[in-house]
Short mmCIF file of C-alpha atoms and ligand atoms in Angstrom, two decimals:
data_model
loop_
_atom_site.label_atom_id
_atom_site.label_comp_id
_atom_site.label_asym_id
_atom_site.label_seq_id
_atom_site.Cartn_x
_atom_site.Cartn_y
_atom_site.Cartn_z
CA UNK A 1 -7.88 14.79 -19.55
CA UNK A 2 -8.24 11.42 -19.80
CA UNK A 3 -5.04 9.30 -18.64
CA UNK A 4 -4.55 5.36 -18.73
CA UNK A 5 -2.21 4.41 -15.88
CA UNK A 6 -0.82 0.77 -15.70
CA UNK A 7 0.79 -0.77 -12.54
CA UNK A 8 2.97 -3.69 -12.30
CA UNK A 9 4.99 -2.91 -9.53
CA UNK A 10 4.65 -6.60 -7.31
CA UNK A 11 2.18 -9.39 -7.52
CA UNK A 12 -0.84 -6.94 -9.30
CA UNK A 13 -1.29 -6.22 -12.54
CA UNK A 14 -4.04 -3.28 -12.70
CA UNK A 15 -5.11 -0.61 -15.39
CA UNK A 16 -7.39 2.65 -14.72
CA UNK A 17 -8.47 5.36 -16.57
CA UNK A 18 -8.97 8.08 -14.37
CA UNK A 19 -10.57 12.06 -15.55
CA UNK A 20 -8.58 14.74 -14.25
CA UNK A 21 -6.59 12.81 -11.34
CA UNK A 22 -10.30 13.22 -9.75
CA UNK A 23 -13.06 10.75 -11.37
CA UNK A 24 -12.29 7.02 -11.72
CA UNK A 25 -14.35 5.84 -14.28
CA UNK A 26 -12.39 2.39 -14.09
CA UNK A 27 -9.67 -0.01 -12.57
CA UNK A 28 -9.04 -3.21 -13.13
CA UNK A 29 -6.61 -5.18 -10.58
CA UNK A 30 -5.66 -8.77 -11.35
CA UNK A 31 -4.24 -9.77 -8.37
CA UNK A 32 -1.97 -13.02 -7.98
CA UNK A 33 -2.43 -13.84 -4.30
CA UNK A 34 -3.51 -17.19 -5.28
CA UNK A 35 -0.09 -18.25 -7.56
CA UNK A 36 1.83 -16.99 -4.35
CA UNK A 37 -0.33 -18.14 -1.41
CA UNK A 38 1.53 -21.23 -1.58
CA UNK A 39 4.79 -20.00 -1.17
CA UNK A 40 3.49 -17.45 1.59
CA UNK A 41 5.61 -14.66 -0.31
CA UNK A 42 5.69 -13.48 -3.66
CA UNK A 43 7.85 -15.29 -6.13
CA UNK A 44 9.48 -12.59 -8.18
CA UNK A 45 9.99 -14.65 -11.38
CA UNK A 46 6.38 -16.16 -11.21
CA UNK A 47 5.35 -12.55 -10.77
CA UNK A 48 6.50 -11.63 -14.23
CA UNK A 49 5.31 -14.37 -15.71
CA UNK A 50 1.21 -13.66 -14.36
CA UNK A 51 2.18 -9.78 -15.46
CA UNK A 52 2.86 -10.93 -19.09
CA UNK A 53 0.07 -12.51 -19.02
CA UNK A 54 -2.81 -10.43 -17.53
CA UNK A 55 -1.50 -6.65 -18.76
CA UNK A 56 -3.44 -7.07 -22.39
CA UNK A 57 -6.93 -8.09 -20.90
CA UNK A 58 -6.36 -6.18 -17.94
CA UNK A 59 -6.14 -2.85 -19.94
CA UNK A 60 -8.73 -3.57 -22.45
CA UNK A 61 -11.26 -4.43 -19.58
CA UNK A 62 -9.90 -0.49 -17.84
CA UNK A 63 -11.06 0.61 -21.15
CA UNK A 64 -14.46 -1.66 -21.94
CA UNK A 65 -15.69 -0.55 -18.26
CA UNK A 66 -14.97 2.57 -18.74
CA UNK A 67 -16.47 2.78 -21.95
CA UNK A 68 -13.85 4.49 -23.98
CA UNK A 69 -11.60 3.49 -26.69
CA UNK A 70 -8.37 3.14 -26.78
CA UNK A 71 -8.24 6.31 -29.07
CA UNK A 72 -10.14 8.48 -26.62
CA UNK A 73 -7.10 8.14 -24.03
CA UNK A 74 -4.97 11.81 -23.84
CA UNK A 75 -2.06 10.01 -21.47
CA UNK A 76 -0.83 7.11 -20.21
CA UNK A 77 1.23 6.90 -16.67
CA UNK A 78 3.32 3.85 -16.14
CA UNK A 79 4.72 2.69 -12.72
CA UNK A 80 8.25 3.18 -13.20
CA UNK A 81 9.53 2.30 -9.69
CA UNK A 82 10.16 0.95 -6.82
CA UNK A 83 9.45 -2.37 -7.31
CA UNK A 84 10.57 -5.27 -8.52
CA UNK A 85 11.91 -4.98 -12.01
CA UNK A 86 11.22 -7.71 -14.11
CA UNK A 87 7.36 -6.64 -12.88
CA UNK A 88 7.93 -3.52 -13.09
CA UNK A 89 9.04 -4.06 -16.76
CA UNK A 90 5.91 -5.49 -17.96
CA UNK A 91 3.89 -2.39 -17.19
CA UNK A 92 6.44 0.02 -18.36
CA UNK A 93 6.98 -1.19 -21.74
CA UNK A 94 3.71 -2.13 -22.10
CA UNK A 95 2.42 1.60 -21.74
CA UNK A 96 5.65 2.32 -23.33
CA UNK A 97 4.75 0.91 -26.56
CA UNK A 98 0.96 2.22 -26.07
CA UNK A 99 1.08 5.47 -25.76
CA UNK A 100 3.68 5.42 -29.29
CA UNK A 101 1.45 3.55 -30.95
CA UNK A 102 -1.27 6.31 -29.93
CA UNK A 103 1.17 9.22 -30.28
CA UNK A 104 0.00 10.43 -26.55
CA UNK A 105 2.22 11.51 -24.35
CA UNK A 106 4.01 9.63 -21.63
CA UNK A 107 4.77 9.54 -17.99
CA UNK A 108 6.46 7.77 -15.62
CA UNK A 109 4.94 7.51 -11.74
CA UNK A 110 6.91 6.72 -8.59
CA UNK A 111 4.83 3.77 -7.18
CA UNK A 112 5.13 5.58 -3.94
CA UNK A 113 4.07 8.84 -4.91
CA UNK A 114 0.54 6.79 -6.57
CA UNK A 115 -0.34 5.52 -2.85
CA UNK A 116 0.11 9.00 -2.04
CA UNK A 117 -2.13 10.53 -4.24
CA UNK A 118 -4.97 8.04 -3.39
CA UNK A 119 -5.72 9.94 -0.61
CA UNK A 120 -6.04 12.78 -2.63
CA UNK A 121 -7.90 11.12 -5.24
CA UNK A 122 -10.70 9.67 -2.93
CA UNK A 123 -10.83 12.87 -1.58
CA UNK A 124 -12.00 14.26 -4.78
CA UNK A 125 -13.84 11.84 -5.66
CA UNK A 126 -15.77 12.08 -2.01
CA UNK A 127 -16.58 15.81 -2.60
CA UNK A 128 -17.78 15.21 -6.22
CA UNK A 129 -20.11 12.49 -4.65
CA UNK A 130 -21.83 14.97 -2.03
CA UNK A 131 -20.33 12.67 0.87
CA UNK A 132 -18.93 14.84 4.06
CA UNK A 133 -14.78 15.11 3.43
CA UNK A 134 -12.11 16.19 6.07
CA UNK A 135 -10.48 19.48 4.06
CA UNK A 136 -7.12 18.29 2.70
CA UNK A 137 -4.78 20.45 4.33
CA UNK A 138 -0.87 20.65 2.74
CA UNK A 139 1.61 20.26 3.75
CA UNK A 140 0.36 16.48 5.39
CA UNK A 141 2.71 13.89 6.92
CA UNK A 142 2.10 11.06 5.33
CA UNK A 143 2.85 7.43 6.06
CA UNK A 144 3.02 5.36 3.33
CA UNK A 145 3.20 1.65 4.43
CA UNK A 146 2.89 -1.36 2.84
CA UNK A 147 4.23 -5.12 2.05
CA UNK A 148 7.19 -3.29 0.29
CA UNK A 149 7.40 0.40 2.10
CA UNK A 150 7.07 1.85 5.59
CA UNK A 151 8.22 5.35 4.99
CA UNK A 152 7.20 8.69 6.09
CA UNK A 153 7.50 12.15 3.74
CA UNK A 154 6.10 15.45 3.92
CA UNK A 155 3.86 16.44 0.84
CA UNK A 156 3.54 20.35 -0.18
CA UNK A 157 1.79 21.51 -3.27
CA UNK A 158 2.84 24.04 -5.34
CA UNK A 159 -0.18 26.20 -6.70
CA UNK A 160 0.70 28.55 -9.95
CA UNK A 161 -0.16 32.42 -9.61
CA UNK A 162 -4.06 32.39 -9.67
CA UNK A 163 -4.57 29.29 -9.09
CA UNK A 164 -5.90 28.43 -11.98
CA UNK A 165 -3.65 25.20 -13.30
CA UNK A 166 -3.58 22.00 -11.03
CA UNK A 167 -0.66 21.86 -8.64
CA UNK A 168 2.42 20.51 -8.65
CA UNK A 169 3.42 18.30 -5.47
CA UNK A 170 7.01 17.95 -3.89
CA UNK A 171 8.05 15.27 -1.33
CA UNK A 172 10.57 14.64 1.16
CA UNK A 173 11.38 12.08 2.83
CA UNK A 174 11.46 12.20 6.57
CA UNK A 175 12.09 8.39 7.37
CA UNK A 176 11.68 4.84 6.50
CA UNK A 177 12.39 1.33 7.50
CA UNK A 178 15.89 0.17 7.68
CA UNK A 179 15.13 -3.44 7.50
CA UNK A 180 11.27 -4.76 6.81
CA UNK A 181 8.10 -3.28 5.68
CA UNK A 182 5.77 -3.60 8.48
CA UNK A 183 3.63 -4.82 5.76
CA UNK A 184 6.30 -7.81 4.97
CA UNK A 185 6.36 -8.12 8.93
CA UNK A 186 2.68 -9.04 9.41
CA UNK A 187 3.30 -11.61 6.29
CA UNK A 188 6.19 -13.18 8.02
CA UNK A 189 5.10 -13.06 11.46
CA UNK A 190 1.83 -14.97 9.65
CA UNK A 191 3.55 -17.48 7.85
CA UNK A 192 5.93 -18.41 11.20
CA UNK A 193 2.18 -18.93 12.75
CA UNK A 194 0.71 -20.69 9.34
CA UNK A 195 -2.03 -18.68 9.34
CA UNK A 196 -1.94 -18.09 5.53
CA UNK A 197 -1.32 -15.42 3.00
CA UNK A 198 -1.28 -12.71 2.98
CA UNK A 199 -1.01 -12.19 6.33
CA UNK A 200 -2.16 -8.69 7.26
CA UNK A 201 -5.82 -9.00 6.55
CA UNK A 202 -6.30 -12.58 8.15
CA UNK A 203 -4.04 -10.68 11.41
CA UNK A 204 -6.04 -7.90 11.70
CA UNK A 205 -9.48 -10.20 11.66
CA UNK A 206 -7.42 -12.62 14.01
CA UNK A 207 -6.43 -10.40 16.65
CA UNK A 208 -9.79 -9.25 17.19
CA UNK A 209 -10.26 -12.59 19.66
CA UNK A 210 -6.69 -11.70 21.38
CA UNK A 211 -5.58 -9.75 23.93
CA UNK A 212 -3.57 -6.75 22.62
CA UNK A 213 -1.38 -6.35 26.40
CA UNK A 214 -1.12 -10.37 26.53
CA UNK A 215 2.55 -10.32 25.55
CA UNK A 216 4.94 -7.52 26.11
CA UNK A 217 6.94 -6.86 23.07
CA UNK A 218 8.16 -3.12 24.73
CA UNK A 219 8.58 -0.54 22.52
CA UNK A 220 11.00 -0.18 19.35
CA UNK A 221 14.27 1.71 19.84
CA UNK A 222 16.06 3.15 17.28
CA UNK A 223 18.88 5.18 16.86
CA UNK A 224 19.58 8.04 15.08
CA UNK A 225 16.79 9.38 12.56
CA UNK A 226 13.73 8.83 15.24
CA UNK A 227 11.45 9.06 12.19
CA UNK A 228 12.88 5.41 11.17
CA UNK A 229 11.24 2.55 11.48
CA UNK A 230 12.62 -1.29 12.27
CA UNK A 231 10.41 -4.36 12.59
CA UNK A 232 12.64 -7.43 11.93
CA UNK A 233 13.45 -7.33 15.95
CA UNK A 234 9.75 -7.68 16.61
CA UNK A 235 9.49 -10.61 14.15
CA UNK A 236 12.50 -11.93 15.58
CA UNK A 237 10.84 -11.81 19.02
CA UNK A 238 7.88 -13.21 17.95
CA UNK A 239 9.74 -16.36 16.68
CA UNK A 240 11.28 -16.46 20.17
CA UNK A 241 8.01 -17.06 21.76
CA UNK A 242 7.14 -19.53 19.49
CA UNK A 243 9.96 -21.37 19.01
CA UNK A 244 10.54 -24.59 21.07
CA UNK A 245 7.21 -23.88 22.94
CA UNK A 246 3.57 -25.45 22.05
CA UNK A 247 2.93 -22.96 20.06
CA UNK A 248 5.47 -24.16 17.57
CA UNK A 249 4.01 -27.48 17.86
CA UNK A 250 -0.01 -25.84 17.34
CA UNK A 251 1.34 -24.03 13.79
CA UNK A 252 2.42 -27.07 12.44
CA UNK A 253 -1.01 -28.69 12.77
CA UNK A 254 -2.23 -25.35 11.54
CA UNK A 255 -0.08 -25.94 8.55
CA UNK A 256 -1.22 -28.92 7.73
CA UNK A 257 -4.20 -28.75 8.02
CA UNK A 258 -4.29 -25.59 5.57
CA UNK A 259 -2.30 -27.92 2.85
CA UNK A 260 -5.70 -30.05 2.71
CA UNK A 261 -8.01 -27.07 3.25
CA UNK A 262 -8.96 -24.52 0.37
CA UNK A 263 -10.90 -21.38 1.18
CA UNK A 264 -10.75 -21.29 4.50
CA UNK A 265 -13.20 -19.14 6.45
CA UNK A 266 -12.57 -16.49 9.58
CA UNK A 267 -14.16 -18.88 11.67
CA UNK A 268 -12.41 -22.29 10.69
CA UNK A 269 -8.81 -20.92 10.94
CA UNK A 270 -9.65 -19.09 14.22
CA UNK A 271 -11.04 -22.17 15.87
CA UNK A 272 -7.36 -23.61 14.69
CA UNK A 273 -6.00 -21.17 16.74
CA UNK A 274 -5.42 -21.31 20.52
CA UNK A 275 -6.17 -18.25 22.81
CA UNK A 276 -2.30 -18.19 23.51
CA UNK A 277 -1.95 -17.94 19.67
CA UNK A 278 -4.65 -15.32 19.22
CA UNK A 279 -2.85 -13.00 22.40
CA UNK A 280 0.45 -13.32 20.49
CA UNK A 281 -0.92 -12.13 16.99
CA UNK A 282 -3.24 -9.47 18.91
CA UNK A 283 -0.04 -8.07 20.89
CA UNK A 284 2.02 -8.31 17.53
CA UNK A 285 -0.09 -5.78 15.73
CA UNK A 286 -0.72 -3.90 18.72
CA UNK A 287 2.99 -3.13 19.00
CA UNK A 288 3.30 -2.83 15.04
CA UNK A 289 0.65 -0.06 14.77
CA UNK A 290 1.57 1.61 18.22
CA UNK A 291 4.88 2.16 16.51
CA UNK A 292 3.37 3.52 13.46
CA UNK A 293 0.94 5.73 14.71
CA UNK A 294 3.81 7.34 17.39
CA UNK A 295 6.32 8.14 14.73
CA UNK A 296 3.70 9.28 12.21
CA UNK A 297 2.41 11.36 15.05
CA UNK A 298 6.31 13.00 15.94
CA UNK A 299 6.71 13.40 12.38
CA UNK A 300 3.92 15.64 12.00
CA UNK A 301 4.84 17.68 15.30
CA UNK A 302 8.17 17.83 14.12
CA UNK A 303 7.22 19.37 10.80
CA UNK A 304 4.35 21.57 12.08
CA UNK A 305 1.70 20.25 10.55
CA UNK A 306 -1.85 18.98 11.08
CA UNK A 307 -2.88 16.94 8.73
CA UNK A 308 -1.81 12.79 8.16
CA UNK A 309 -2.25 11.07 5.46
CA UNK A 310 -2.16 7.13 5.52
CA UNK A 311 -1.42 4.93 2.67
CA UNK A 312 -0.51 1.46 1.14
CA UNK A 313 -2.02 -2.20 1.65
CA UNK A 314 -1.09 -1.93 5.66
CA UNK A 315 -3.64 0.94 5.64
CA UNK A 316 -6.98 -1.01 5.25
CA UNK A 317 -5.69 -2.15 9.19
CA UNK A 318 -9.01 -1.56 11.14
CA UNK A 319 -6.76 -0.98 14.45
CA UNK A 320 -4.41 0.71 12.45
CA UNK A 321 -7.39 2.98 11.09
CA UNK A 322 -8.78 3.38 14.60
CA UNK A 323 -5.98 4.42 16.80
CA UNK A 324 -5.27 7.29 14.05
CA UNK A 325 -8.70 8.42 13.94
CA UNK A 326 -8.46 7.98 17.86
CA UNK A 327 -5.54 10.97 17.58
CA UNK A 328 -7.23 12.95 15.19
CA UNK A 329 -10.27 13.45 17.65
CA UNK A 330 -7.43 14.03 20.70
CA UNK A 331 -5.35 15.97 18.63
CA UNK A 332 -7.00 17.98 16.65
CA UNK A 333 -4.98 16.48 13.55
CA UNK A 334 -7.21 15.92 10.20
CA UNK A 335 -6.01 12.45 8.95
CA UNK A 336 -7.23 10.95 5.93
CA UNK A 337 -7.21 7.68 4.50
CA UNK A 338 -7.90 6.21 1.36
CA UNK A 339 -11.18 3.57 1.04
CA UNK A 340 -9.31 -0.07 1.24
CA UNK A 341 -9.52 -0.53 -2.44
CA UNK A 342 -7.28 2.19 -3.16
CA UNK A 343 -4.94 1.60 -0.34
CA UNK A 344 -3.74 -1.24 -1.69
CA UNK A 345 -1.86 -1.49 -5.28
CA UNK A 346 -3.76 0.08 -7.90
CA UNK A 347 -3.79 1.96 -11.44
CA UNK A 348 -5.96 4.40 -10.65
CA UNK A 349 -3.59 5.81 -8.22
CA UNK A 350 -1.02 5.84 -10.77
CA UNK A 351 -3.28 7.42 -13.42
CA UNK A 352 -4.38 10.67 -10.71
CA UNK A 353 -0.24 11.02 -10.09
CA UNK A 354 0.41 10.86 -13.55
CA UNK A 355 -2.37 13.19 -14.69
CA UNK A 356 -0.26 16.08 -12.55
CA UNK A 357 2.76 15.24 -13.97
CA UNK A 358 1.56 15.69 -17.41
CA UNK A 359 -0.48 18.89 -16.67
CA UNK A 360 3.19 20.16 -15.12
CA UNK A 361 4.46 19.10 -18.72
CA UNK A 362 6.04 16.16 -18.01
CA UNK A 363 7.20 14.06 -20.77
CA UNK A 364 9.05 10.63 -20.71
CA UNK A 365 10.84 9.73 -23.81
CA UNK A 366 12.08 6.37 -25.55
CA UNK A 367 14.83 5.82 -22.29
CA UNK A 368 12.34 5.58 -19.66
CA UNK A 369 13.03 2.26 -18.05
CA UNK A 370 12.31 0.75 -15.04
CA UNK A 371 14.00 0.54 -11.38
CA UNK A 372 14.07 -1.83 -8.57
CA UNK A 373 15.18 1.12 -6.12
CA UNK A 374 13.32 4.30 -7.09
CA UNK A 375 13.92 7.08 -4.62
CA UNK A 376 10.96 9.37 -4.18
CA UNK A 377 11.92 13.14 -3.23
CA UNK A 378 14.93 15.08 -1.43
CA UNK A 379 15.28 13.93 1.70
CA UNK A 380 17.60 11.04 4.28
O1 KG4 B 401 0.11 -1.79 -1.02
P1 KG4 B 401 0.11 -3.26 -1.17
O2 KG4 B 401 -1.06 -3.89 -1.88
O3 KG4 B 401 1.39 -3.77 -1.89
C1 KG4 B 401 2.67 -3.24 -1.69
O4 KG4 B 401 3.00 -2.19 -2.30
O5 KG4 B 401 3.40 -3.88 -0.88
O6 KG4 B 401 0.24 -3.87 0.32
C2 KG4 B 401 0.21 -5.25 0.57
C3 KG4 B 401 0.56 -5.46 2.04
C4 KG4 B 401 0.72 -6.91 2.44
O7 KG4 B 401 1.90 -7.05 3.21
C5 KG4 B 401 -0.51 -7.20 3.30
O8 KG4 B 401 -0.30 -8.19 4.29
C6 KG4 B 401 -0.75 -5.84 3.92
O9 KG4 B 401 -0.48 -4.91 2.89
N1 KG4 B 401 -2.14 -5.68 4.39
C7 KG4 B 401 -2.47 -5.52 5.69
C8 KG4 B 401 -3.90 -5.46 5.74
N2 KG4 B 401 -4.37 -5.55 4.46
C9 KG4 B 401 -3.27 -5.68 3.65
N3 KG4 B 401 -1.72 -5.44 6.79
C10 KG4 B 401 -2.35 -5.29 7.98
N4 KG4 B 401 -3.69 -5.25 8.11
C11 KG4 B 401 -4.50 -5.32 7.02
N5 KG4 B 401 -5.83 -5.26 7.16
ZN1 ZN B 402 2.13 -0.51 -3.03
#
């Protein structure tokens, strides 16, 4: 079955048409990083605005690379939330309107639920390929974090009698952030340092010159669910040691001199940055993906269960990726991880949910709309 999934859930518009939630044979992203860079943060209405635009070119390119026509789609699976919705709205109706005019049925994909079948989906598309795979093994923990979502569920599949039909997947939710993303963290904690946008990739590279134990940030607390996360207090705590200090007076430079300065390489904006900088930003992510990793970890002891997934942009983390791999070696724990391209928004992951869904017999009708605060799964 061939399905065309759309995604328009933040600051990328993307298209894929995926075979069997298993084979990508395209996907298109048109990302916006550069109509937001300036304003080190997404500007919602600008968002929509770049959406209307790109969503017709980017879907006929999803189609013209994967050389089929528009006819020869079976499905289309539309990102119906979380997200924000004037986005979100662009996608929707677009595949909306699509899959009337084409009198193929309809689906609507929890954006979360799409990062979560990446992992699945590369999987597949590993084994088809002949490459060595860790066996998926369900029910998996999986940690879906991102600019938007730091949130933790347990995935189980349900297989009909046989085995013979694809399965059906349930989630619950286990935890999530009560305040930001860690994703949103690393962009915040980047533009208090001017270091650019977004922040988590030019981080990551950054804190490869720092020292991870140079500043003590202790570890996060949190009441209640223990499977929640919080990371405005570390933000918060990193503007503390900035604040008033040279290192206040060091990002303004930085930020000036990045107003004047287009395309700036690894090496240029790390020889704007001071070793006192670099230990901050090192220690930062250090205690970001330290907090990650332990919860992730609890949450799979508590559920009895040995296999991790990871997903969303904060995924393509290389210490992120290494610690977890670290505890998969100690632990005996299989975690997977999708390749960075599909850890970060994308159709294709939308398309492989969707495909499920519509095996299952899914149908939206004329009243599927969009919303801002989509809830994925049972679950507190
Ligand atoms: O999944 P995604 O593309 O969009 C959302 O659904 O939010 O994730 C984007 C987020 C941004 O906050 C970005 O800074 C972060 O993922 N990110 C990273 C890295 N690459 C992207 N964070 C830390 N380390 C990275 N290497
Ligand atoms: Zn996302």
């Amino acid at each position: 079955m061939l399905v065309l999934g759309i995604e328009s859930s933040c600051d990328e518009t993307a298209a894929a048409i995926v075979r069997d939630g298993a084979e990508i044979l395209s996907s298109v992203v048109a990302s916006q990083i550069r109509t937001h860079a300036k304003y080190g943060g997404v500007v919602p209405e600008l968002a929509s605005r770049e959406h209307l635009r790109k969503i017709e070119p980017v879907v006929e390119e999803a189609l013209r690379r994967a050389r089929v026509g528009v006819r020869d789609v079976e499905g289309v699976a539309v990102t119906e939330g979380p997200g924000l919705i004037g986005s979100l709205l662009v996608g929707l109706v677009y595949g909306k309107a699509l899959a009337r005019a084409l009198a193929k049925p309809l689906v609507g994909v929890n954006h979360l639920e799409g990062h979560i079948q990446a992992v699945l989906l590369e999987n597949q598309m590993d084994r088809r390929a002949g490459k060595p795979v860790e066996e998926v093994r369900l029910p998996a923990v999986t940690l879906v974090v991102s600019g938007g979502h730091t949130s933790l569920f347990l995935v189980e599949e349900v297989r009909s009698a046989g085995g013979s039909r694809p399965p059906v997947f349930t989630y619950r939710r286990l935890g999530q952030t009560r305040d930001d993303a860690a994703g949103e963290a690393f962009d915040k904690v980047a533009k208090l340092l001017a270091l650019g946008y977004p922040g988590g990739p030019l981080i990551d590279r950054l804190a490869r010159g720092g020292n991870p134990q140079g500043v003590d940030f202790g570890r996060i607390k949190m009441k209640g669910n223990p499977l929640d996360f919080s990371f405005s207090g570390l933000k918060t705590a990193v503007l503390y040691r900035v604040r008033g200090t040279p290192l206040a007076l060091e990002a303004e430079e930085r930020r000036a001199w990045l107003s004047g300065h287009e395309n700036v390489t690894n090496d240029e904006l790390r020889s704007h940055c001071s070793q006192a900088t670099l230990d901050l930003i090192a220690s930062f992510q250090n205690a970001v993906v330290r907090d990650l990793v332990e919860r992730t970890l609890a949450a799979a002891n508590s559920a009895q269960v040995d296999s991790i997934f990871v997903s969303g942009g904060v995924a393509c983390n290389s210490l992120l990726r290494s610690r977890c791999l670290e505890v998969s070696r100690q632990q005996g724990i299989s975690v997977l991880f999708p390749s960075p391209g599909l850890c970060t928004d994308n159709a294709a992951m939308i398309a492989a949910a969707g495909y499920y869904k519509l095996q299952a017999g899914e149908r939206a009708d004329a009243t599927l709309t969009a919303h801002a605060a989509l809830p994925l799964g049972a679950g507190g």
